Amino acid sequence: LVNSKMLFVFAFQTGHTTGPSLNNDKLYKFAYSAEVYVDRVKASLQKSAGYRFSSGVDVNLLWRNPDNDDDQLVKITMKDVQVENVNERPADKNIFKGKSTEKIIGKEYLEALQRPIMVELVRGKIKTFYSYQNEPGFTQNIKRGLASLFQLQLHSGSSREVDISGKCDTTYHVRQDQVTKIKDLDSCEIEKKRFTSHSRILDVSTKATSATVYVLEDSFIKSIKAEENFVYALNYRRKTGAKIVSKQRLELKSVQAGTGLIAAKQVAGVIKTLDPNYVAIPLEAEPVKSECKKCPSLSEHWKSIREQMHPDKLSKPDAAKSFLSFIQNIRKATKEEILKIIKSENKELLPQVVDAVTSAQTPESLEAVLEFLDFKDASTFVLQERFLYACGFASHPSETLLKSLTEKFKGDVASQEIRETLVIVMGALIRKLCDRDGCKLPAVLEAKRLILNRLEKANKDDNVQMYLLALKNALLPEAIPVLLKYAESGEGPISSLAATALQRYDPSFLTKEVKETMNRIYHQTRKIHEKTVRTTAAAIILNSNPSYMEVKNILLSIGELPMEMNKYMLSMIQDILRFEMPSSKTVRQVLKDMRAHNYDRFSKTGSSSAYTGYITRGPDVSSTYSLDILYSGSGILRRSNMNIRVFDRSTDLHAIQVVLEAQGLESIIAATPDEGEENLDSFAGMSAILFGFQLRPVTFFQGYGDLMSKMLSATGDPMNVVKGLVLLTDFLQEIQLQSGPTASAEFMGGLAIDISGGMEFSLWYRESKTNVKNRVAMFVAGNTEVDSFFVKTGMETTLETETALDFISTVQFSQYPFLVCMQMDRVDSPFRTHTTKYESLPSGRRYTARRGKAATLAGNEYPLHQENSNMCKKVFGAKSDSAGSWF
């Protein structure tokens, strides 16, 4: 024993045997087991779903290179295969109870598993893996997983190493008779399906680790323990997640007399002598997927869920749940199967089918929906719009999608509104592809050129607006000079749109030139600008690391502005201080100067306001709401802006923005317009951003004649801004476990949404009201599964919630100063979570363990500033049962 240890140390030092060395004429008998566990992230493995695969393993040396002791051909044979629960279960919950291994695995598969494999080890690494060529992929992968364990080196260091997981960065740490192998799973090159959501906040965090510990004796393996861990957690709710743990163990039980070596110069000669059916095959796992034998067809599945997708149910969690399951099935379907459903459905349900087909984002689903939709036919406007919006919300858009939309835009489009939506969506896709390092893709370059070139040649205001909206979504750094030009030189809505587009850029893109232009607009050094553009310019300055003098000049301007703008700017400054925004430190420094901070300046009256508050503050993400409202001097709404943002420590998401704008309404009440707004045409409309995607704005009325006709023919219904189903979270990762099986983690989050809004205007009672209604329901489903050909085990987790958020602004202008009351209300929000762990056999025998939790988040009225609360008491104290009219 002493001599053998000395020999091992000597071999270690001289490099004579740099890998495990087998003795001639010996048979090494091992016990092997592979276990998989699936559960919640922090759960104990003792209660997990899973299974254990075990066998005896015989290992013997067949051939050693006469010129190189480090070149060995080793035969590895599995025997006495067993499959059982990984944790003890009562007999009635044990799916393997009373079933033989042959019954569970199948005779053909069991024979294949127990057929030997041969590996050529050169300096401890597998040079060639030999097996029967026509064996099932599942059994080959299990044998690959076992063979990969025999690959190790006996000196510390790192290298790129090929095994069942692919080509991976591997690091060895050697200490006496123990070797630890760490494999960087993120570095592995292997063909596996994977996609993630566009927004980090809506995505899933992953962590994967792999470690193998070898204990050696007499220069060969005494035991091996390997463990892989895969952890998944929703970024916006880390409690919703899953883990997969895979363990392998190989333990030497005895060494017996074996057969002698085969004499040959080359490995090929040995293999041919043994069995000509053996061929060299790759050590990397081959892709395998067990087929679902009892799964319904796409048509059958659609029939079972279609009632949940009715327009009346679109703000319910069941609609979002059905939407997600439908997408999953569409992703497995052919173009013909998809077209069959699209062509046979009625007009009420067809828009929801289009939502799902487009959200599936497979080549087949895109081909099907493009074949069905005819952009030359204006009668299918609703379907075309739903298709385009679903493209705008795409979680992982392809270059092909952008190319297809660019071709449609260049072609014949019957509806001008669809033409506008097309280019707006192209802008959103450009940004998403650029965010994934796709800015140099041919389709992206072509779409960018088209938008910028067409904008340069555009002369009609409508055309200019649609290209600016596209740039507002694209957020191209090269578009900033163009936006600056339109912000400063453009008229009315054009100038305002360009300024709000600049407002969406990260402050790091806002150069000195941008800041100088915004200061010129705000202080009107070159021309008179509307209040909406000036206040946007001020917001850009104050949100992008302003200098002391920039803040001071803004503060000194308060008091010299139109009355309502004075009040609005004052509210904005107070909101920055109260909410501790990034520029609050500079604002406080400026306020030490009494010329900027005095009673005259800070006592300006008016009804305009700006306020920011928290909706939630959590350990994972927090969300804020902001409401700002700007009136004209006559008391009529100029702009109201509601924003909801979600953020974590490193990023944020603009979840919702709804902007109501009105202008040129002073003539209705014989009031005097503010400076620079004397010649504005009557207009009211709404614009929305949803999950970072700017939608096509909606017009309530345009021009005095249109205004009067809408007032006379008002139906009393609010105008819809967006209604449909949106795929928010879309994460899939296929995993190759080192032990052989394939695993997958899939998380999908769907939103059923209905946003509408309108303005109610009563000349008789001299009162106006704006109302933005947000109805949303969310359903998130996660399925983490390990798929072996003989057993599936996994965990399904779901969460669902629904809520309604209303923003109401009431103005009474029968007296001066007029009364303004803003309300932001949320109804009770039920919240439910469910977890189901399962183990199942192809025969249908199944074990499940379920748990669920339900809670209600109480509704509330979100606080705004005290001044607003006082005003609301007056409004509703003096309010009579007035009847207004919507338009």
Coordinates of N, CA and C in Angstrom, one line a residue, residues 381-555:
F381 N -59.3 46.2 -40.3 CA -58.5 47.2 -39.5 C -58.2 46.7 -38.1
V382 N -59.2 46.2 -37.4 CA -59.0 45.8 -36.0 C -58.0 44.7 -35.9
L383 N -58.1 43.7 -36.8 CA -57.1 42.6 -36.7 C -55.7 43.0 -37.1
Q384 N -55.6 43.9 -38.0 CA -54.3 44.4 -38.4 C -53.6 45.1 -37.2
E385 N -54.5 45.9 -36.5 CA -53.9 46.7 -35.4 C -53.5 45.8 -34.3
R386 N -54.3 44.8 -34.0 CA -54.0 43.8 -32.9 C -52.7 43.1 -33.2
F387 N -52.6 42.7 -34.5 CA -51.3 42.0 -35.0 C -50.1 42.9 -34.7
L388 N -50.2 44.2 -35.1 CA -49.1 45.1 -35.0 C -48.8 45.4 -33.5
Y389 N -49.8 45.6 -32.7 CA -49.5 45.8 -31.3 C -48.8 44.6 -30.6
A390 N -49.3 43.4 -31.0 CA -48.6 42.2 -30.5 C -47.2 42.1 -30.9
C391 N -46.9 42.6 -32.2 CA -45.5 42.7 -32.6 C -44.7 43.6 -31.8
G392 N -45.3 44.8 -31.5 CA -44.6 45.8 -30.6 C -44.3 45.3 -29.3
F393 N -45.1 44.4 -28.7 CA -44.9 43.8 -27.4 C -44.0 42.6 -27.4
A394 N -43.6 42.2 -28.6 CA -42.8 40.9 -28.8 C -41.7 40.8 -27.8
S395 N -41.6 39.6 -27.1 CA -40.6 39.4 -26.1 C -39.2 39.2 -26.6
H396 N -39.1 38.5 -27.8 CA -37.8 38.3 -28.4 C -38.0 38.3 -29.9
P397 N -38.2 39.5 -30.5 CA -38.6 39.6 -31.9 C -37.4 39.1 -32.8
S398 N -37.7 38.6 -34.0 CA -36.7 38.2 -34.9 C -36.5 39.2 -36.0
E399 N -35.3 39.1 -36.6 CA -35.0 40.0 -37.8 C -36.1 39.8 -38.9
T400 N -36.5 38.6 -39.0 CA -37.5 38.3 -40.1 C -38.8 39.1 -39.8
L401 N -39.2 39.3 -38.6 CA -40.4 40.0 -38.3 C -40.3 41.5 -38.7
L402 N -39.2 42.1 -38.3 CA -38.9 43.5 -38.7 C -38.9 43.6 -40.2
K403 N -38.2 42.7 -40.9 CA -38.1 42.7 -42.4 C -39.5 42.6 -43.0
S404 N -40.4 41.8 -42.4 CA -41.8 41.6 -43.0 C -42.6 42.9 -42.8
L405 N -42.4 43.5 -41.7 CA -43.2 44.8 -41.4 C -42.7 45.9 -42.3
T406 N -41.4 46.0 -42.5 CA -40.8 47.0 -43.4 C -41.3 46.8 -44.9
E407 N -41.4 45.5 -45.3 CA -42.0 45.3 -46.7 C -43.4 45.7 -46.7
K408 N -44.2 45.4 -45.7 CA -45.6 45.8 -45.7 C -45.8 47.3 -45.7
F409 N -44.9 48.0 -45.0 CA -45.0 49.5 -44.9 C -44.6 50.1 -46.3
K410 N -43.7 49.5 -47.0 CA -43.3 50.0 -48.3 C -44.4 49.6 -49.4
G411 N -45.2 48.7 -49.0 CA -46.3 48.3 -50.0 C -47.5 49.1 -49.9
D412 N -48.6 48.5 -50.3 CA -49.9 49.2 -50.4 C -50.7 48.9 -49.0
V413 N -50.9 50.0 -48.3 CA -51.7 49.8 -47.0 C -52.9 50.7 -47.1
A414 N -54.1 50.1 -47.0 CA -55.4 50.8 -47.2 C -55.6 51.8 -46.1
S415 N -55.4 51.5 -44.9 CA -55.7 52.4 -43.8 C -54.5 53.3 -43.4
Q416 N -54.7 54.6 -43.3 CA -53.6 55.5 -42.9 C -53.2 55.2 -41.4
E417 N -54.2 54.9 -40.6 CA -53.9 54.6 -39.2 C -53.1 53.4 -39.1
I418 N -53.3 52.4 -39.9 CA -52.5 51.1 -39.9 C -51.1 51.5 -40.4
R419 N -51.0 52.3 -41.4 CA -49.7 52.7 -41.9 C -48.9 53.4 -40.8
E420 N -49.6 54.2 -40.0 CA -48.9 54.9 -38.9 C -48.4 53.9 -37.9
T421 N -49.3 53.0 -37.5 CA -49.0 52.0 -36.5 C -47.9 51.1 -37.0
L422 N -47.8 50.7 -38.3 CA -46.7 49.9 -38.8 C -45.4 50.6 -38.5
V423 N -45.2 51.8 -38.8 CA -43.9 52.5 -38.6 C -43.6 52.7 -37.2
I424 N -44.6 52.9 -36.3 CA -44.4 53.1 -34.9 C -43.9 51.7 -34.3
V425 N -44.5 50.6 -34.8 CA -44.0 49.3 -34.3 C -42.6 49.0 -34.8
M426 N -42.4 49.4 -36.0 CA -41.0 49.2 -36.6 C -40.0 49.8 -35.6
G427 N -40.3 51.0 -35.1 CA -39.4 51.7 -34.2 C -39.2 50.9 -32.9
A428 N -40.3 50.3 -32.4 CA -40.1 49.5 -31.2 C -39.3 48.2 -31.4
L429 N -39.4 47.6 -32.6 CA -38.6 46.4 -32.9 C -37.2 46.8 -33.1
I430 N -36.9 47.9 -33.7 CA -35.5 48.4 -33.9 C -34.8 48.4 -32.5
R431 N -35.5 49.0 -31.5 CA -34.9 49.2 -30.2 C -34.7 47.8 -29.6
K432 N -35.7 46.9 -29.7 CA -35.5 45.6 -29.0 C -34.4 44.8 -29.7
L433 N -34.2 44.9 -31.0 CA -33.2 44.2 -31.7 C -31.8 44.8 -31.3
C434 N -31.8 46.1 -31.3 CA -30.5 46.8 -30.9 C -30.1 46.5 -29.5
D435 N -31.1 46.4 -28.6 CA -30.7 46.0 -27.2 C -30.1 44.6 -27.1
R436 N -30.3 43.8 -28.1 CA -29.7 42.4 -28.1 C -28.6 42.4 -29.1
D437 N -27.9 43.5 -29.3 CA -26.7 43.6 -30.2 C -27.1 43.3 -31.6
G438 N -28.3 43.7 -32.0 CA -28.7 43.4 -33.4 C -28.7 44.7 -34.2
C439 N -28.1 45.8 -33.8 CA -28.2 47.0 -34.5 C -27.6 47.0 -35.9
K440 N -26.7 46.0 -36.1 CA -26.0 46.0 -37.5 C -26.7 44.9 -38.4
L441 N -27.8 44.4 -37.9 CA -28.5 43.4 -38.8 C -29.0 44.1 -40.0
P442 N -29.0 43.5 -41.2 CA -29.5 44.2 -42.4 C -30.9 44.8 -42.3
A443 N -31.8 44.0 -41.7 CA -33.2 44.5 -41.6 C -33.3 45.7 -40.7
V444 N -32.5 45.7 -39.6 CA -32.5 46.9 -38.7 C -31.9 48.1 -39.4
L445 N -30.8 47.9 -40.1 CA -30.2 49.1 -40.9 C -31.1 49.6 -41.9
E446 N -31.9 48.7 -42.6 CA -32.8 49.2 -43.6 C -34.0 50.0 -43.0
A447 N -34.5 49.4 -41.9 CA -35.6 50.1 -41.2 C -35.2 51.5 -40.6
K448 N -34.0 51.5 -40.1 CA -33.5 52.8 -39.5 C -33.4 53.9 -40.7
R449 N -32.8 53.4 -41.8 CA -32.6 54.3 -42.9 C -34.0 54.8 -43.4
L450 N -34.9 53.9 -43.6 CA -36.2 54.2 -44.1 C -36.9 55.3 -43.2
I451 N -36.9 55.1 -41.9 CA -37.6 56.1 -41.0 C -36.9 57.5 -41.1
L452 N -35.6 57.5 -41.0 CA -34.8 58.8 -40.9 C -34.9 59.5 -42.3
N453 N -34.8 58.7 -43.4 CA -34.9 59.3 -44.7 C -36.3 59.9 -45.0
R454 N -37.4 59.1 -44.7 CA -38.7 59.5 -44.9 C -39.1 60.7 -44.0
L455 N -38.5 60.8 -42.8 CA -38.8 61.9 -42.0 C -38.2 63.2 -42.5
E456 N -37.0 63.0 -43.1 CA -36.3 64.2 -43.7 C -37.1 64.8 -44.9
K457 N -37.8 63.9 -45.6 CA -38.6 64.3 -46.8 C -40.0 64.6 -46.5
A458 N -40.5 64.3 -45.3 CA -41.9 64.5 -44.9 C -42.3 66.0 -44.9
N459 N -43.5 66.3 -45.4 CA -43.9 67.7 -45.3 C -45.2 67.9 -44.6
K460 N -46.1 66.9 -44.7 CA -47.4 67.0 -44.0 C -47.2 66.7 -42.5
D461 N -47.9 67.4 -41.6 CA -47.8 67.2 -40.2 C -48.0 65.8 -39.8
D462 N -49.0 65.1 -40.4 CA -49.4 63.7 -40.0 C -48.2 62.8 -40.2
N463 N -47.6 63.0 -41.4 CA -46.4 62.1 -41.7 C -45.3 62.3 -40.8
V464 N -45.0 63.6 -40.5 CA -43.9 63.9 -39.5 C -44.2 63.3 -38.2
Q465 N -45.4 63.4 -37.7 CA -45.8 62.8 -36.4 C -45.5 61.3 -36.4
M466 N -45.9 60.6 -37.4 CA -45.7 59.1 -37.4 C -44.3 58.7 -37.3
Y467 N -43.4 59.4 -38.0 CA -42.0 59.1 -38.0 C -41.4 59.5 -36.7
L468 N -41.8 60.6 -36.1 CA -41.3 61.0 -34.8 C -41.8 59.9 -33.7
L469 N -43.0 59.4 -33.8 CA -43.4 58.4 -32.9 C -42.6 57.1 -33.0
A470 N -42.2 56.8 -34.3 CA -41.3 55.6 -34.5 C -40.0 55.9 -33.8
L471 N -39.4 57.1 -33.9 CA -38.2 57.4 -33.3 C -38.3 57.4 -31.8
K472 N -39.5 57.8 -31.3 CA -39.8 57.8 -29.8 C -39.7 56.4 -29.3
N473 N -40.0 55.4 -30.1 CA -39.9 54.0 -29.7 C -38.5 53.4 -29.9
A474 N -37.8 53.9 -31.0 CA -36.5 53.3 -31.4 C -35.4 53.8 -30.5
L475 N -35.5 55.0 -30.0 CA -34.5 55.6 -29.1 C -33.1 55.5 -29.7
L476 N -32.9 55.8 -31.0 CA -31.6 55.7 -31.6 C -30.8 56.9 -31.2
P477 N -29.5 56.7 -30.8 CA -28.6 57.9 -30.5 C -28.5 58.8 -31.7
E478 N -28.5 58.2 -32.9 CA -28.3 59.1 -34.1 C -29.5 59.9 -34.5
A479 N -30.6 59.7 -33.8 CA -31.9 60.4 -34.1 C -32.0 61.7 -33.2
I480 N -31.1 61.8 -32.2 CA -31.2 62.9 -31.3 C -31.1 64.3 -32.0
P481 N -30.1 64.5 -32.9 CA -30.1 65.8 -33.6 C -31.4 66.1 -34.4
V482 N -32.1 65.1 -35.0 CA -33.3 65.3 -35.7 C -34.4 65.7 -34.7
L483 N -34.5 65.0 -33.5 CA -35.5 65.4 -32.5 C -35.3 66.8 -32.0
L484 N -34.0 67.2 -31.8 CA -33.7 68.5 -31.3 C -34.3 69.6 -32.3
K485 N -34.1 69.3 -33.6 CA -34.5 70.2 -34.6 C -36.0 70.4 -34.5
Y486 N -36.8 69.3 -34.5 CA -38.2 69.4 -34.4 C -38.7 70.0 -33.1
A487 N -38.0 69.7 -32.0 CA -38.5 70.2 -30.7 C -38.4 71.7 -30.7
E488 N -37.3 72.2 -31.2 CA -37.1 73.7 -31.2 C -37.8 74.5 -32.3
S489 N -37.8 73.9 -33.5 CA -38.4 74.6 -34.7 C -39.8 74.2 -35.1
G490 N -40.2 73.0 -34.6 CA -41.5 72.5 -34.9 C -42.6 73.3 -34.3
E491 N -43.8 73.1 -34.8 CA -45.0 73.8 -34.3 C -45.9 72.9 -33.5
G492 N -46.4 73.4 -32.4 CA -47.5 72.7 -31.6 C -47.2 71.3 -31.3
P493 N -48.1 70.3 -31.7 CA -47.9 68.9 -31.4 C -46.6 68.3 -31.9
I494 N -46.1 68.8 -33.0 CA -44.8 68.3 -33.5 C -43.7 68.5 -32.5
S495 N -43.6 69.8 -32.1 CA -42.6 70.2 -31.1 C -42.7 69.4 -29.8
S496 N -44.0 69.3 -29.4 CA -44.2 68.6 -28.1 C -43.9 67.1 -28.2
L497 N -44.2 66.5 -29.4 CA -43.8 65.1 -29.6 C -42.3 64.8 -29.6
A498 N -41.6 65.7 -30.3 CA -40.1 65.6 -30.4 C -39.5 65.7 -29.0
A499 N -40.1 66.7 -28.2 CA -39.5 66.9 -26.8 C -39.8 65.7 -25.9
T500 N -41.0 65.1 -26.0 CA -41.3 63.9 -25.2 C -40.5 62.7 -25.6
A501 N -40.2 62.6 -26.9 CA -39.3 61.6 -27.4 C -37.9 61.7 -26.8
L502 N -37.4 62.9 -26.7 CA -36.1 63.1 -26.0 C -36.1 62.8 -24.6
Q503 N -37.3 63.0 -24.0 CA -37.5 62.7 -22.5 C -37.3 61.2 -22.2
R504 N -37.5 60.4 -23.2 CA -37.5 58.9 -23.0 C -36.0 58.4 -23.0
Y505 N -35.1 59.2 -23.5 CA -33.7 58.7 -23.6 C -33.1 58.6 -22.2
D506 N -32.2 57.7 -22.0 CA -31.4 57.7 -20.8 C -30.6 58.9 -20.7
P507 N -30.5 59.5 -19.4 CA -29.7 60.8 -19.3 C -28.3 60.8 -19.9
S508 N -27.7 59.6 -19.9 CA -26.3 59.5 -20.4 C -26.2 59.9 -21.9
F509 N -27.4 59.8 -22.6 CA -27.4 60.2 -24.1 C -27.6 61.7 -24.2
L510 N -28.0 62.4 -23.2 CA -28.4 63.8 -23.3 C -27.2 64.7 -23.2
T511 N -26.6 65.0 -24.3 CA -25.4 65.8 -24.4 C -25.5 67.2 -24.0
K512 N -24.4 67.9 -24.1 CA -24.4 69.4 -23.8 C -25.3 70.1 -24.8
E513 N -25.3 69.7 -26.0 CA -26.2 70.3 -27.1 C -27.6 70.1 -26.7
V514 N -28.0 68.9 -26.2 CA -29.4 68.7 -25.9 C -29.8 69.6 -24.7
K515 N -29.0 69.7 -23.7 CA -29.3 70.6 -22.6 C -29.4 72.1 -23.0
E516 N -28.5 72.5 -23.9 CA -28.6 73.9 -24.3 C -29.9 74.1 -25.1
T517 N -30.3 73.2 -25.9 CA -31.5 73.3 -26.7 C -32.7 73.4 -25.7
M518 N -32.8 72.5 -24.8 CA -33.9 72.5 -23.8 C -34.0 73.8 -23.0
N519 N -32.8 74.3 -22.7 CA -32.8 75.6 -22.0 C -33.3 76.7 -22.8
R520 N -33.0 76.7 -24.1 CA -33.5 77.7 -25.1 C -35.0 77.6 -25.2
I521 N -35.5 76.4 -25.2 CA -37.0 76.2 -25.4 C -37.7 76.7 -24.1
Y522 N -37.2 76.3 -23.0 CA -37.8 76.6 -21.7 C -37.8 78.2 -21.5
H523 N -36.7 78.8 -21.7 CA -36.6 80.2 -21.5 C -37.0 81.1 -22.7
Q524 N -37.4 80.4 -23.8 CA -37.9 81.0 -25.0 C -36.9 82.1 -25.6
T525 N -35.7 81.7 -25.7 CA -34.7 82.7 -26.1 C -34.7 82.9 -27.7
R526 N -35.3 82.0 -28.4 CA -35.3 82.1 -29.9 C -36.8 82.3 -30.4
K527 N -37.7 81.7 -29.8 CA -39.1 81.8 -30.2 C -40.1 81.5 -29.1
I528 N -41.3 81.8 -29.2 CA -42.3 81.5 -28.2 C -42.8 80.1 -28.4
H529 N -42.8 79.3 -27.2 CA -43.2 77.9 -27.3 C -44.5 77.7 -26.4
E530 N -45.2 76.7 -26.7 CA -46.4 76.3 -25.9 C -45.9 75.8 -24.5
K531 N -46.9 75.9 -23.6 CA -46.5 75.5 -22.2 C -46.1 74.0 -22.1
T532 N -46.8 73.2 -22.9 CA -46.5 71.7 -22.9 C -45.1 71.4 -23.3
V533 N -44.6 72.2 -24.3 CA -43.2 71.9 -24.7 C -42.2 72.5 -23.7
R534 N -42.6 73.6 -23.2 CA -41.6 74.3 -22.2 C -41.5 73.4 -20.9
T535 N -42.7 72.9 -20.4 CA -42.6 72.1 -19.2 C -41.9 70.8 -19.4
T536 N -42.0 70.2 -20.6 CA -41.3 69.0 -21.0 C -39.8 69.3 -21.0
A537 N -39.4 70.4 -21.6 CA -38.0 70.8 -21.6 C -37.4 71.0 -20.2
A538 N -38.2 71.6 -19.3 CA -37.8 71.8 -17.9 C -37.6 70.4 -17.3
A539 N -38.5 69.5 -17.5 CA -38.4 68.1 -16.9 C -37.1 67.4 -17.4
I540 N -36.8 67.6 -18.7 CA -35.6 66.9 -19.2 C -34.3 67.5 -18.5
I541 N -34.3 68.8 -18.4 CA -33.2 69.5 -17.7 C -33.0 69.0 -16.3
L542 N -34.2 69.0 -15.5 CA -34.1 68.6 -14.1 C -33.9 67.1 -13.9
N543 N -34.1 66.3 -14.9 CA -33.9 64.8 -14.7 C -32.6 64.4 -15.3
S544 N -31.7 65.3 -15.8 CA -30.5 64.8 -16.4 C -29.3 65.6 -15.8
N545 N -29.1 65.4 -14.5 CA -28.0 65.9 -13.7 C -27.8 67.4 -14.0
P546 N -28.7 68.3 -13.7 CA -28.6 69.7 -14.0 C -27.5 70.4 -13.3
S547 N -27.0 71.5 -13.9 CA -25.9 72.3 -13.2 C -26.6 73.2 -12.2
Y548 N -25.9 73.8 -11.3 CA -26.4 74.8 -10.4 C -27.1 75.9 -11.1
M549 N -26.4 76.5 -12.2 CA -27.0 77.6 -12.9 C -28.3 77.2 -13.6
E550 N -28.4 76.0 -14.2 CA -29.6 75.6 -14.9 C -30.8 75.6 -13.9
V551 N -30.5 75.0 -12.7 CA -31.6 75.0 -11.7 C -32.0 76.4 -11.2
K552 N -30.9 77.2 -11.0 CA -31.2 78.6 -10.5 C -32.0 79.3 -11.6
N553 N -31.7 79.2 -12.8 CA -32.4 80.0 -13.9 C -33.9 79.5 -14.0
I554 N -34.1 78.2 -13.8 CA -35.5 77.7 -13.8 C -36.3 78.3 -12.6
L555 N -35.6 78.2 -11.4 CA -36.3 78.8 -10.2 C -36.6 80.3 -10.3

